[in-house]
Short mmCIF file of C-alpha atoms in Angstrom, two decimals:
data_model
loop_
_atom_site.label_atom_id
_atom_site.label_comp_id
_atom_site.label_asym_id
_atom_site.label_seq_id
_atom_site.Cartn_x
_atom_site.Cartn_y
_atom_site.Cartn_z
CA UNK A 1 105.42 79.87 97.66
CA UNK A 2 107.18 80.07 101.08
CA UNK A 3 109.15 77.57 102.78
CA UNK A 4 105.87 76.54 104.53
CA UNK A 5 103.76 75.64 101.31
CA UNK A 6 107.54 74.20 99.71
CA UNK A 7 108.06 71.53 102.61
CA UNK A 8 103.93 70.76 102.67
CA UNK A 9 104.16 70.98 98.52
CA UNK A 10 107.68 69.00 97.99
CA UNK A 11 106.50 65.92 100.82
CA UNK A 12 103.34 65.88 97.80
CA UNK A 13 105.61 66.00 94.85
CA UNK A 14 108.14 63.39 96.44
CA UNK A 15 105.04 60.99 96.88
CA UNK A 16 103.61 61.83 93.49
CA UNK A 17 106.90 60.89 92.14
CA UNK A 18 107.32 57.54 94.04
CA UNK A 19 103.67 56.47 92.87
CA UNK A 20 104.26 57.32 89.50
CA UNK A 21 107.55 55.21 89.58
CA UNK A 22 105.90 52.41 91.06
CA UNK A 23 102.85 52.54 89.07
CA UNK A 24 105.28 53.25 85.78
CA UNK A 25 104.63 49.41 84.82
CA UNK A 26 100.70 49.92 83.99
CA UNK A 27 101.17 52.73 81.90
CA UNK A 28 101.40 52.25 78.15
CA UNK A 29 104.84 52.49 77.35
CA UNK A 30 104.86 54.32 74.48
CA UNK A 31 102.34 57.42 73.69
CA UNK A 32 99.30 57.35 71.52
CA UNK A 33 99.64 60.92 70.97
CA UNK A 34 100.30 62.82 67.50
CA UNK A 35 102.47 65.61 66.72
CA UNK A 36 101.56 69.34 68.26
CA UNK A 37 98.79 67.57 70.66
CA UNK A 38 99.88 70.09 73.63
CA UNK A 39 99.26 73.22 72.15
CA UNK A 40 95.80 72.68 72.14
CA UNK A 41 95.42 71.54 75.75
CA UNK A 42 97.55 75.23 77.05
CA UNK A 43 96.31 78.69 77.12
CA UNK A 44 98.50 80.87 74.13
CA UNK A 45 99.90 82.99 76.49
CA UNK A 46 101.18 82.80 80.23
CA UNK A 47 98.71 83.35 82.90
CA UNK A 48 98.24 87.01 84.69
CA UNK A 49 97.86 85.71 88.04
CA UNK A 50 99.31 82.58 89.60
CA UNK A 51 97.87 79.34 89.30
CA UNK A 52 97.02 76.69 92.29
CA UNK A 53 99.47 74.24 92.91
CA UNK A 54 97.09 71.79 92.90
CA UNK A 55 95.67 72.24 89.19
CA UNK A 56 99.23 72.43 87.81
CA UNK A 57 99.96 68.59 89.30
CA UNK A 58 96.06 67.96 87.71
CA UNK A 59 97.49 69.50 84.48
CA UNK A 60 100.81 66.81 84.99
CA UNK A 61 98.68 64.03 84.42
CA UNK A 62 95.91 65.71 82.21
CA UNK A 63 98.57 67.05 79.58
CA UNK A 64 102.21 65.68 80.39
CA UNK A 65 101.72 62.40 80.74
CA UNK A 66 99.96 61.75 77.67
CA UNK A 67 102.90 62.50 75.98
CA UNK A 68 105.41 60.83 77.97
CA UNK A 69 107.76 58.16 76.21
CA UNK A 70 108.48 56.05 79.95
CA UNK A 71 112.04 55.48 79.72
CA UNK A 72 111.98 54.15 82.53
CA UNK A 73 109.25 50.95 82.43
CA UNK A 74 110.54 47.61 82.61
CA UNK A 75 108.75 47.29 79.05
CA UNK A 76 111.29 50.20 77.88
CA UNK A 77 114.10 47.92 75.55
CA UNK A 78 114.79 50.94 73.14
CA UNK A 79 118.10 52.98 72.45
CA UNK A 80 120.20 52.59 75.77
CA UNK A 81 119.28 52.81 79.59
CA UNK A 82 118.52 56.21 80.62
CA UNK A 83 120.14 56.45 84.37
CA UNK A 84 117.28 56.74 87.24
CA UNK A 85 117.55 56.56 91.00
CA UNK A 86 115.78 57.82 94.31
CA UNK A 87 119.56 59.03 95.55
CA UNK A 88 120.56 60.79 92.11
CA UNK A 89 116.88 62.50 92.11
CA UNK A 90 117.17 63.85 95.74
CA UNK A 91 120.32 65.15 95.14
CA UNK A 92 119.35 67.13 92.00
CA UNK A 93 117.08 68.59 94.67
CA UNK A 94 119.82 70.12 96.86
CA UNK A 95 121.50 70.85 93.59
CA UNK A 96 119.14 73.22 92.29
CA UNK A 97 118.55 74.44 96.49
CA UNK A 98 121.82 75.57 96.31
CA UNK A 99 121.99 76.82 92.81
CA UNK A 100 125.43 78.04 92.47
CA UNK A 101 127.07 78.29 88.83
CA UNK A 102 130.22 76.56 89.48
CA UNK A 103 132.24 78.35 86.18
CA UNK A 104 135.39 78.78 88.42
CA UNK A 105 136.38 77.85 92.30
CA UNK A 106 135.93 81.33 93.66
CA UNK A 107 131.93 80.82 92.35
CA UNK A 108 131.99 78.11 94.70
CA UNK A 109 134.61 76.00 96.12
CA UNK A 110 132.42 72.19 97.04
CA UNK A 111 131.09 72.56 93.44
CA UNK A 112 134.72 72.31 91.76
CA UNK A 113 136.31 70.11 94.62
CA UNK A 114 133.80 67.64 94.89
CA UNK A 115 133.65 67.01 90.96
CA UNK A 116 137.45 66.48 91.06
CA UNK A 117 137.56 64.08 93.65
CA UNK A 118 133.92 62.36 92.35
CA UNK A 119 135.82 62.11 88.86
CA UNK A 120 139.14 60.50 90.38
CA UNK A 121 136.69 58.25 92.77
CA UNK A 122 134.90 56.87 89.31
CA UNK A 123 138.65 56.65 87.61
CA UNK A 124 139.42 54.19 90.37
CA UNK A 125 136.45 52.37 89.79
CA UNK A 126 137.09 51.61 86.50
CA UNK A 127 141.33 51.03 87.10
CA UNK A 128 142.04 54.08 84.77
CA UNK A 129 145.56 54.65 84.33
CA UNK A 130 147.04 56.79 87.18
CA UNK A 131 147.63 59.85 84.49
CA UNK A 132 144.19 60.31 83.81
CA UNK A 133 143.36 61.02 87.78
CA UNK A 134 144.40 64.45 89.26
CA UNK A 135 145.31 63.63 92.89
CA UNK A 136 146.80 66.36 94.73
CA UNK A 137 149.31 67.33 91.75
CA UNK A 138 148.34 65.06 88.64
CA UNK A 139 148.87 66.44 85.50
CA UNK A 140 145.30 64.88 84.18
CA UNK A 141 141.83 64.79 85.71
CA UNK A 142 138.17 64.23 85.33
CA UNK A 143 135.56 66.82 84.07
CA UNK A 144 131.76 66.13 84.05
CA UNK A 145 130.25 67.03 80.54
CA UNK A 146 126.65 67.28 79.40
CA UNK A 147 126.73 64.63 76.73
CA UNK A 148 128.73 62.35 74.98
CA UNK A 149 128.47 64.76 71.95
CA UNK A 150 129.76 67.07 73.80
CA UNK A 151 133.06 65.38 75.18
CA UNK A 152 133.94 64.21 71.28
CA UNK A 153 133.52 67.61 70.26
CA UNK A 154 135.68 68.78 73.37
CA UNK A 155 138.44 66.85 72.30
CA UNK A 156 138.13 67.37 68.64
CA UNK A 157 138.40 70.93 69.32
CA UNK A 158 141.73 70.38 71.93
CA UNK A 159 143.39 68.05 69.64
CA UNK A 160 143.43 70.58 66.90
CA UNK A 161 144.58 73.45 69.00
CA UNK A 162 147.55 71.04 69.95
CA UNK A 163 148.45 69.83 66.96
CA UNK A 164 148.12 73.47 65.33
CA UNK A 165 150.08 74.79 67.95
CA UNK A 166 152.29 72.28 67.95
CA UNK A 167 152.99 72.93 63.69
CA UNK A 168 153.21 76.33 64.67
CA UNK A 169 156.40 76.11 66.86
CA UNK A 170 158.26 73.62 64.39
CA UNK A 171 157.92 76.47 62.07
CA UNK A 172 156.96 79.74 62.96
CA UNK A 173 156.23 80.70 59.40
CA UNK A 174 153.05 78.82 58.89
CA UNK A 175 149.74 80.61 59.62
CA UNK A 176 146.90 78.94 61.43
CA UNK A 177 144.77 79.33 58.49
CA UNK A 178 147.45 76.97 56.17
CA UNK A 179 148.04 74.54 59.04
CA UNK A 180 144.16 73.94 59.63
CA UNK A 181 143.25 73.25 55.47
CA UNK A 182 145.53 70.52 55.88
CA UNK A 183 144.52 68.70 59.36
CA UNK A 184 142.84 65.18 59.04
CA UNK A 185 140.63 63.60 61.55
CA UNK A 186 140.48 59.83 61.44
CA UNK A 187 137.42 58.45 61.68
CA UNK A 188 135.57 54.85 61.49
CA UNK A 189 131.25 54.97 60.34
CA UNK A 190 131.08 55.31 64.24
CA UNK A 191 132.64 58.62 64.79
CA UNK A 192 135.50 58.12 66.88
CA UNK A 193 137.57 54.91 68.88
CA UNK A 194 135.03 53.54 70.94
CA UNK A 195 133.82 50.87 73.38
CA UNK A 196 129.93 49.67 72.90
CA UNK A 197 128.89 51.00 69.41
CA UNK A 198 125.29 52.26 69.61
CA UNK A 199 124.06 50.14 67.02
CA UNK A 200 125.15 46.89 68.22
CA UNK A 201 127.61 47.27 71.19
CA UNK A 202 130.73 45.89 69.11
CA UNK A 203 134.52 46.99 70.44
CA UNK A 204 137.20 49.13 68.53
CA UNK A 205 140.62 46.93 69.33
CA UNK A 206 142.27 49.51 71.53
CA UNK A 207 145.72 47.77 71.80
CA UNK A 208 145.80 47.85 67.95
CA UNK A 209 144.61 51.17 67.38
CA UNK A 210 146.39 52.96 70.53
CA UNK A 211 150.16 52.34 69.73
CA UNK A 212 149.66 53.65 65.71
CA UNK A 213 148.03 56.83 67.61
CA UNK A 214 150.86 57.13 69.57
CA UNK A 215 153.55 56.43 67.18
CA UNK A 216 152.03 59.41 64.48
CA UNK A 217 151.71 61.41 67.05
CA UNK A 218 147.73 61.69 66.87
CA UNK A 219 145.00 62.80 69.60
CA UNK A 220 143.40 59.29 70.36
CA UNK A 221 139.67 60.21 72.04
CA UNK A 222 137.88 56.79 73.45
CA UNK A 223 133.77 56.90 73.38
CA UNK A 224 132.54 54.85 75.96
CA UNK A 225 129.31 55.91 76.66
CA UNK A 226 127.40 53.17 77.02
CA UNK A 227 129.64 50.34 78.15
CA UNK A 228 131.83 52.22 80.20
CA UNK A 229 129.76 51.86 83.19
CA UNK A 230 130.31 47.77 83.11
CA UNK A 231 133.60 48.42 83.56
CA UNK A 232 133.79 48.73 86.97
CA UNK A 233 133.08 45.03 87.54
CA UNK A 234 136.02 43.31 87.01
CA UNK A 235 135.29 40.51 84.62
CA UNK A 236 134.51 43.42 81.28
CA UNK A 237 137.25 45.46 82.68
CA UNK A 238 139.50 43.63 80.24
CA UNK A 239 137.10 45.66 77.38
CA UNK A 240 138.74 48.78 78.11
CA UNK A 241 142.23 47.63 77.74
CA UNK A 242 144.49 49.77 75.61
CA UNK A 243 143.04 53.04 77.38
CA UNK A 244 146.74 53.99 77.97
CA UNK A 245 147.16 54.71 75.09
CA UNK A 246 144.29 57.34 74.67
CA UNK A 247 144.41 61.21 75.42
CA UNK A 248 140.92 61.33 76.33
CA UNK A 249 138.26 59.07 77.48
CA UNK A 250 134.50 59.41 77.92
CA UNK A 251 131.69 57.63 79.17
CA UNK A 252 127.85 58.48 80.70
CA UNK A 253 126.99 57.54 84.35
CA UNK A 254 123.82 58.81 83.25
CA UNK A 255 123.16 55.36 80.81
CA UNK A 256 123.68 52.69 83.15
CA UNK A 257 125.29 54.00 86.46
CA UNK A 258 121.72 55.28 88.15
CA UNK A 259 123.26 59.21 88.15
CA UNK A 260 120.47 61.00 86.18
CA UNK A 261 120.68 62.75 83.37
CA UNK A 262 123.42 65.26 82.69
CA UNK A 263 126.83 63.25 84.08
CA UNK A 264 128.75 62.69 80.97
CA UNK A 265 132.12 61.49 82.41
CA UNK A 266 135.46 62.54 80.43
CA UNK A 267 139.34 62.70 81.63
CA UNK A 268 142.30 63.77 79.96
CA UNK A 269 145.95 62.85 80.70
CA UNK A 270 147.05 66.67 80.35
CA UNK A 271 144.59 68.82 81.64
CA UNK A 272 146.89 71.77 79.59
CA UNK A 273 145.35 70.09 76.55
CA UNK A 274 141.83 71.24 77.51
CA UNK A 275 142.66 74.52 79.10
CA UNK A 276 145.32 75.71 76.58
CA UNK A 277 142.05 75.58 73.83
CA UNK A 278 139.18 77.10 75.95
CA UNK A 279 141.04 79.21 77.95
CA UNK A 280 138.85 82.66 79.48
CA UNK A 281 139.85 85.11 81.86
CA UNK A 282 137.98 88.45 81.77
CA UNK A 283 138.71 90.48 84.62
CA UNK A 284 135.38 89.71 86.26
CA UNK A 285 135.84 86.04 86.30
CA UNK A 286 139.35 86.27 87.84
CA UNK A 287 140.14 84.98 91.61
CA UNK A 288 142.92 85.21 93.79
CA UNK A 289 143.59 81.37 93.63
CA UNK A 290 143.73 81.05 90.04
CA UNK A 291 147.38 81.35 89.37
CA UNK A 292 147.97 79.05 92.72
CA UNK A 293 148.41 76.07 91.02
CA UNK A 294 145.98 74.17 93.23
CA UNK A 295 142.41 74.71 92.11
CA UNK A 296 140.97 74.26 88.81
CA UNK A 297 138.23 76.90 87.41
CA UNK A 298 135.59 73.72 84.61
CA UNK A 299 134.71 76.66 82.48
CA UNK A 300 138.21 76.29 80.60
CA UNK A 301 137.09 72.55 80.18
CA UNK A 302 133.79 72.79 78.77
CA UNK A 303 131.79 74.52 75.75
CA UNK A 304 129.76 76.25 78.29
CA UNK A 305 130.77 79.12 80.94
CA UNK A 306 128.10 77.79 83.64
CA UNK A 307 127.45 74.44 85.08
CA UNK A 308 125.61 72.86 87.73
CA UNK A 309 126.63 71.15 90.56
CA UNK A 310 126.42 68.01 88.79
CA UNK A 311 129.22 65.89 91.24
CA UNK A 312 126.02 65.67 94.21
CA UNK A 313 124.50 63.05 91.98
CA UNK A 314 127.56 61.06 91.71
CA UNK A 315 128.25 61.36 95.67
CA UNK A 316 124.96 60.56 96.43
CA UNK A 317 125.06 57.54 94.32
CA UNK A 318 128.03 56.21 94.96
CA UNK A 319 127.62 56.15 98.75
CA UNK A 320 124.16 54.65 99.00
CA UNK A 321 124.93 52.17 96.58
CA UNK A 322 128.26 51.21 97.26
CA UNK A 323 130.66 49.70 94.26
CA UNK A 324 128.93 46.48 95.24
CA UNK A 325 125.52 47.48 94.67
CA UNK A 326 126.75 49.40 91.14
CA UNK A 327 128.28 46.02 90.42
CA UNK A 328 125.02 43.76 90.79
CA UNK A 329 122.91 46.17 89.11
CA UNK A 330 125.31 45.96 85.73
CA UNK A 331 125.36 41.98 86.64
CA UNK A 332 121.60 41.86 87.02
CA UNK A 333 121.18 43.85 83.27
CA UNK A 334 123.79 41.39 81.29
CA UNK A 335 122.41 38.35 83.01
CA UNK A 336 118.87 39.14 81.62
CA UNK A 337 120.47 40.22 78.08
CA UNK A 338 121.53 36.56 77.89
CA UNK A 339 117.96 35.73 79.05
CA UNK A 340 116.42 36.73 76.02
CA UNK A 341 119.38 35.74 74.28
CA UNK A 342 118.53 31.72 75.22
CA UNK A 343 115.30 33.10 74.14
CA UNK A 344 115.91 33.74 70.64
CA UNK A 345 118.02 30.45 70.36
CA UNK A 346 114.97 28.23 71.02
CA UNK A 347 113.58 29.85 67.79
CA UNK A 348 114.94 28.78 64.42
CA UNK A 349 112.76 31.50 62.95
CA UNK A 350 115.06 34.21 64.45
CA UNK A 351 118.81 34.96 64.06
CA UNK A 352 121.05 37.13 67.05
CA UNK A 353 123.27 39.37 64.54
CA UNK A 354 125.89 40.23 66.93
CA UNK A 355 127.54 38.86 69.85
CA UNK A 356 125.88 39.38 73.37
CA UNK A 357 128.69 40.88 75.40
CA UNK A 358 126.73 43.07 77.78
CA UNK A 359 122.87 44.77 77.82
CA UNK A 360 122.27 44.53 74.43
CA UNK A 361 120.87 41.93 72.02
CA UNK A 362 120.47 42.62 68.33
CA UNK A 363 117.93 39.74 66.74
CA UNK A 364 115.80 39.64 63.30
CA UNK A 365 113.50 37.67 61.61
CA UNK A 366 115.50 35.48 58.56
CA UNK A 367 114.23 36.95 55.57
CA UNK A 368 114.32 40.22 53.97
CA UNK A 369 114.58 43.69 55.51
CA UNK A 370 110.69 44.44 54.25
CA UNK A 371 110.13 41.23 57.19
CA UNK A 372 111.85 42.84 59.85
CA UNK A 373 110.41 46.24 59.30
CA UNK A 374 107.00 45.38 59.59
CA UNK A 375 107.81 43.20 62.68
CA UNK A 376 108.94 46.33 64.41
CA UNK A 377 106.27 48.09 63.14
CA UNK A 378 103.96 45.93 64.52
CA UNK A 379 105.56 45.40 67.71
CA UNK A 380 105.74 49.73 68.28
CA UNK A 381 102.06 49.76 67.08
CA UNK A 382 100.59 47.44 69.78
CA UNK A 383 102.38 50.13 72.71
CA UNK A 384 103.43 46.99 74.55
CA UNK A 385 106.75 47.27 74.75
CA UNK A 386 108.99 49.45 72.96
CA UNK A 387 112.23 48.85 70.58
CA UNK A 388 114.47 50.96 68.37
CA UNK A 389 116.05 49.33 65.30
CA UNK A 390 119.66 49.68 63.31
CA UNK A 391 121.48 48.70 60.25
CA UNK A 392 124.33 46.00 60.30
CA UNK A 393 125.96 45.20 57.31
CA UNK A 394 122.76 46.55 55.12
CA UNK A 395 120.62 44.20 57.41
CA UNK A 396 117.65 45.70 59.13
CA UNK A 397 117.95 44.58 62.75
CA UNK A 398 115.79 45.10 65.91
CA UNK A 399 117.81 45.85 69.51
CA UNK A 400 116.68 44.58 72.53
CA UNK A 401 118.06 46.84 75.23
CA UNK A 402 117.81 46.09 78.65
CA UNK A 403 116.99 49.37 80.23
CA UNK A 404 115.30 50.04 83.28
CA UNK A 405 116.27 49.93 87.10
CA UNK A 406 113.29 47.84 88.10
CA UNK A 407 113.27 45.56 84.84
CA UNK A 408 113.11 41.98 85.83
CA UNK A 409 113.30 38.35 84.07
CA UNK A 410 109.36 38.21 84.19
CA UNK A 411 109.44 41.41 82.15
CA UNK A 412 112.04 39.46 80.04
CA UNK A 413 109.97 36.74 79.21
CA UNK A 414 106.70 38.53 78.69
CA UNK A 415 108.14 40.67 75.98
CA UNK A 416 110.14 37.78 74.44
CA UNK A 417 106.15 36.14 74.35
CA UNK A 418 104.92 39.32 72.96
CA UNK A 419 107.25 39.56 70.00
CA UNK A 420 106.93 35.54 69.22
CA UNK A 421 103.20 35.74 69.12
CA UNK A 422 103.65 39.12 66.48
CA UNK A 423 105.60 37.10 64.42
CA UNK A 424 104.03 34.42 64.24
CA UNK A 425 100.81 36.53 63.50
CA UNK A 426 102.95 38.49 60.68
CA UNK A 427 104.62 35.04 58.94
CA UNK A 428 100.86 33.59 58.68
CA UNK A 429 99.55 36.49 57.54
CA UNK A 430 102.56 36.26 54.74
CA UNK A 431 101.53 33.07 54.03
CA UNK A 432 97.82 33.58 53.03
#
């Protein structure tokens, strides 16, 4: 393919994309296929010569989408959003068009800068703490991880390097070995301190947990993934206080910011921390800046040595939307949470099992566990709409996430009709 056939081909795939975004409420949400369907529908082995263009987009819809889970369907209420936009899609274009690996500033300088100032522009948005932004000469900063997962991990890994190294210079004696049998991490049944709790979006009390942290001298890492995004509008913004008193904080653009999948945002108030465990230097990766004290090389911040310039999302989005537009959009989601909360109220038969505070809304059936079950199960068989359940205090519970960019209070109400009419269906059929 030559830059001919690429701008004729790309124009096709950029219109096969919009249609299948616009079209993305008539599909089924939820696939009919079974386990190892593909392998059947692809040749064993790769082909000799190269295929048309034109039967590999045939093969899209013949094979792929028969197996495609639509996240992003307005009948999509399962897990958490899944961040989608036209901006954040055309600049993981120019992302991979460029293709740099951006494991130091010498690999290539816009890739490092542009992630440190996209990191201190989200900071702002959210009214983090001046130490966690790294201006021209903070001592903290932002760093764009892959996941979640991955940022916990991160500072798992950095708090223990501290805290060993830390034991180590109190008294030289100890070896690393005896100092690391006897390190605790503190933990609640939801990993770590955090803000919007996957099962039911509850709240760790920062302000109590933060100054005990502080005063025992313990790493403090905040998990925000989900909820983080809402705080940039001023009225949740009192949800993340107590964030002073953390070492680390995380959330995902890529849930509910519209930056696409990978932009796992995490900052530290001493960027030391981070480099000090995953420090690298082999003689091939070293630069003439490095020592400068004025750029910063992400592969001593992250698990991986390469990266992608992952920032270009966050520019892209941030400009065309404006905080404004970021602002409705998280508006838009809680306001039809509360929808289908009012919903739920008009129904003695059902029960909301924790409180509503942003996208999320965790209902049942009353009655036992065995209910609720086959209520879900019924409601995942029909392919209508699709929901993901949890536990809460041994209760069987159904979420009702509000997910996608295009979902609307129409959407809303038809589900909410959809699940009343399967319950009523299932209570009859309990009563005969």
């Amino acid at each position: 393919m030559n830059s001919s056939e690429f701008r004729r081909r790309g124009k096709e795939m950029t219109d096969f994309v919009a249609d299948y975004l616009d079209g993305i409420e008539g599909r089924q949400v939820y696939p009919d296929v079974q386990p190892g369907y593909l392998r059947s529908l692809v040749p064993s082995t790769a082909p000799e010569e190269p295929d048309a263009f034109e039967d590999i987009i045939n093969d899209v819809e013949r094979i792929i989408m028969p197996g495609v889970t639509h996240w992003h369907s307005p009948y999509f209420f399962a897990y958490f959003p899944s961040a989608n936009s036209y901006p954040a899609m055309l600049a993981d274009m120019l992302c991979g068009a460029i293709g740099c690996i951006g494991f130091s500033w010498a690999a290539s300088p816009a890739c490092t800068e542009l992630e440190t100032v996209m990191m201190d522009w989200l900071g702002k948005m959210l009214k983090l703490p001046e130490a966690f932004l790294a201006g021209e000469a903070g001592e903290g900063g932002g760093v764009i991880q892959g996941s979640a997962s991955e940022a916990t991990l991160m500072a798992l890994l950095a708090a223990r390097t501290k805290a060993t190294r830390r034991l180590q210079a109190a008294s030289p004696g100890l070896t690393q070995g005896a100092i690391m049998e006897k390190l605790v991490a503190y933990s609640s049944d939801q990993v770590v301190a955090t803000l919007g709790t996957t099962s039911c979006c509850s709240f760790d009390s920062l302000l109590e947990v933060g100054p005990i942290c502080n005063k025992e001298d313990m790493w403090l890492h905040i998990d925000a993934a989900y909820a983080g995004s809402s705080f940039i509008c001023p009225e949740f913004r009192h949800l993340l206080n107590g964030v002073e008193f953390a070492d680390s904080f995380n959330f995902n653009p890529h849930k509910w910011l519209l930056v696409n999948f990978d932009c796992s945002a995490m900052w530290v108030k001493k960027r030391t921390d981070l480099i000090g465990a995953f420090k690298l230097d082999p003689v091939y990766l070293k630069h003439s800046h490095q020592d400068s004290g004025l750029i910063t090389d992400y592969r001593h911040w992250q698990l991986p040595l390469g990266r992608r310039f992952r920032s270009l999302k966050m520019w892209f989005v941030f400009r065309m939307y404006g905080v404004k537009g970021l602002q409705a959009y998280i508006r838009k989601h809680v306001q039809l949470a509360h929808e289908f909360e009012y919903l739920l109220h008009q129904d003695p038969r059902f029960e909301i099992c924790a409180e509503v505070t942003l996208g999320l809304v965790c209902f049942r059936l009353k009655g036992s566990n065995k209910l609720n079950e086959a209520l879900l199960e019924r409601i995942n068989g029909t392919k209508k709409i699709h929901l993901v359940p949890c536990h809460l205090r041994d209760k069987f519970v159904l979420r009702f996430a509000i997910c996608s960019r295009t979902v609307e209070s129409a959407h809303v109400r038809l589900a909410w009709e959809h699940i009343n009419q399967l319950a009523s269906d299932l209570l009859g059929a309990e009563k005969e």
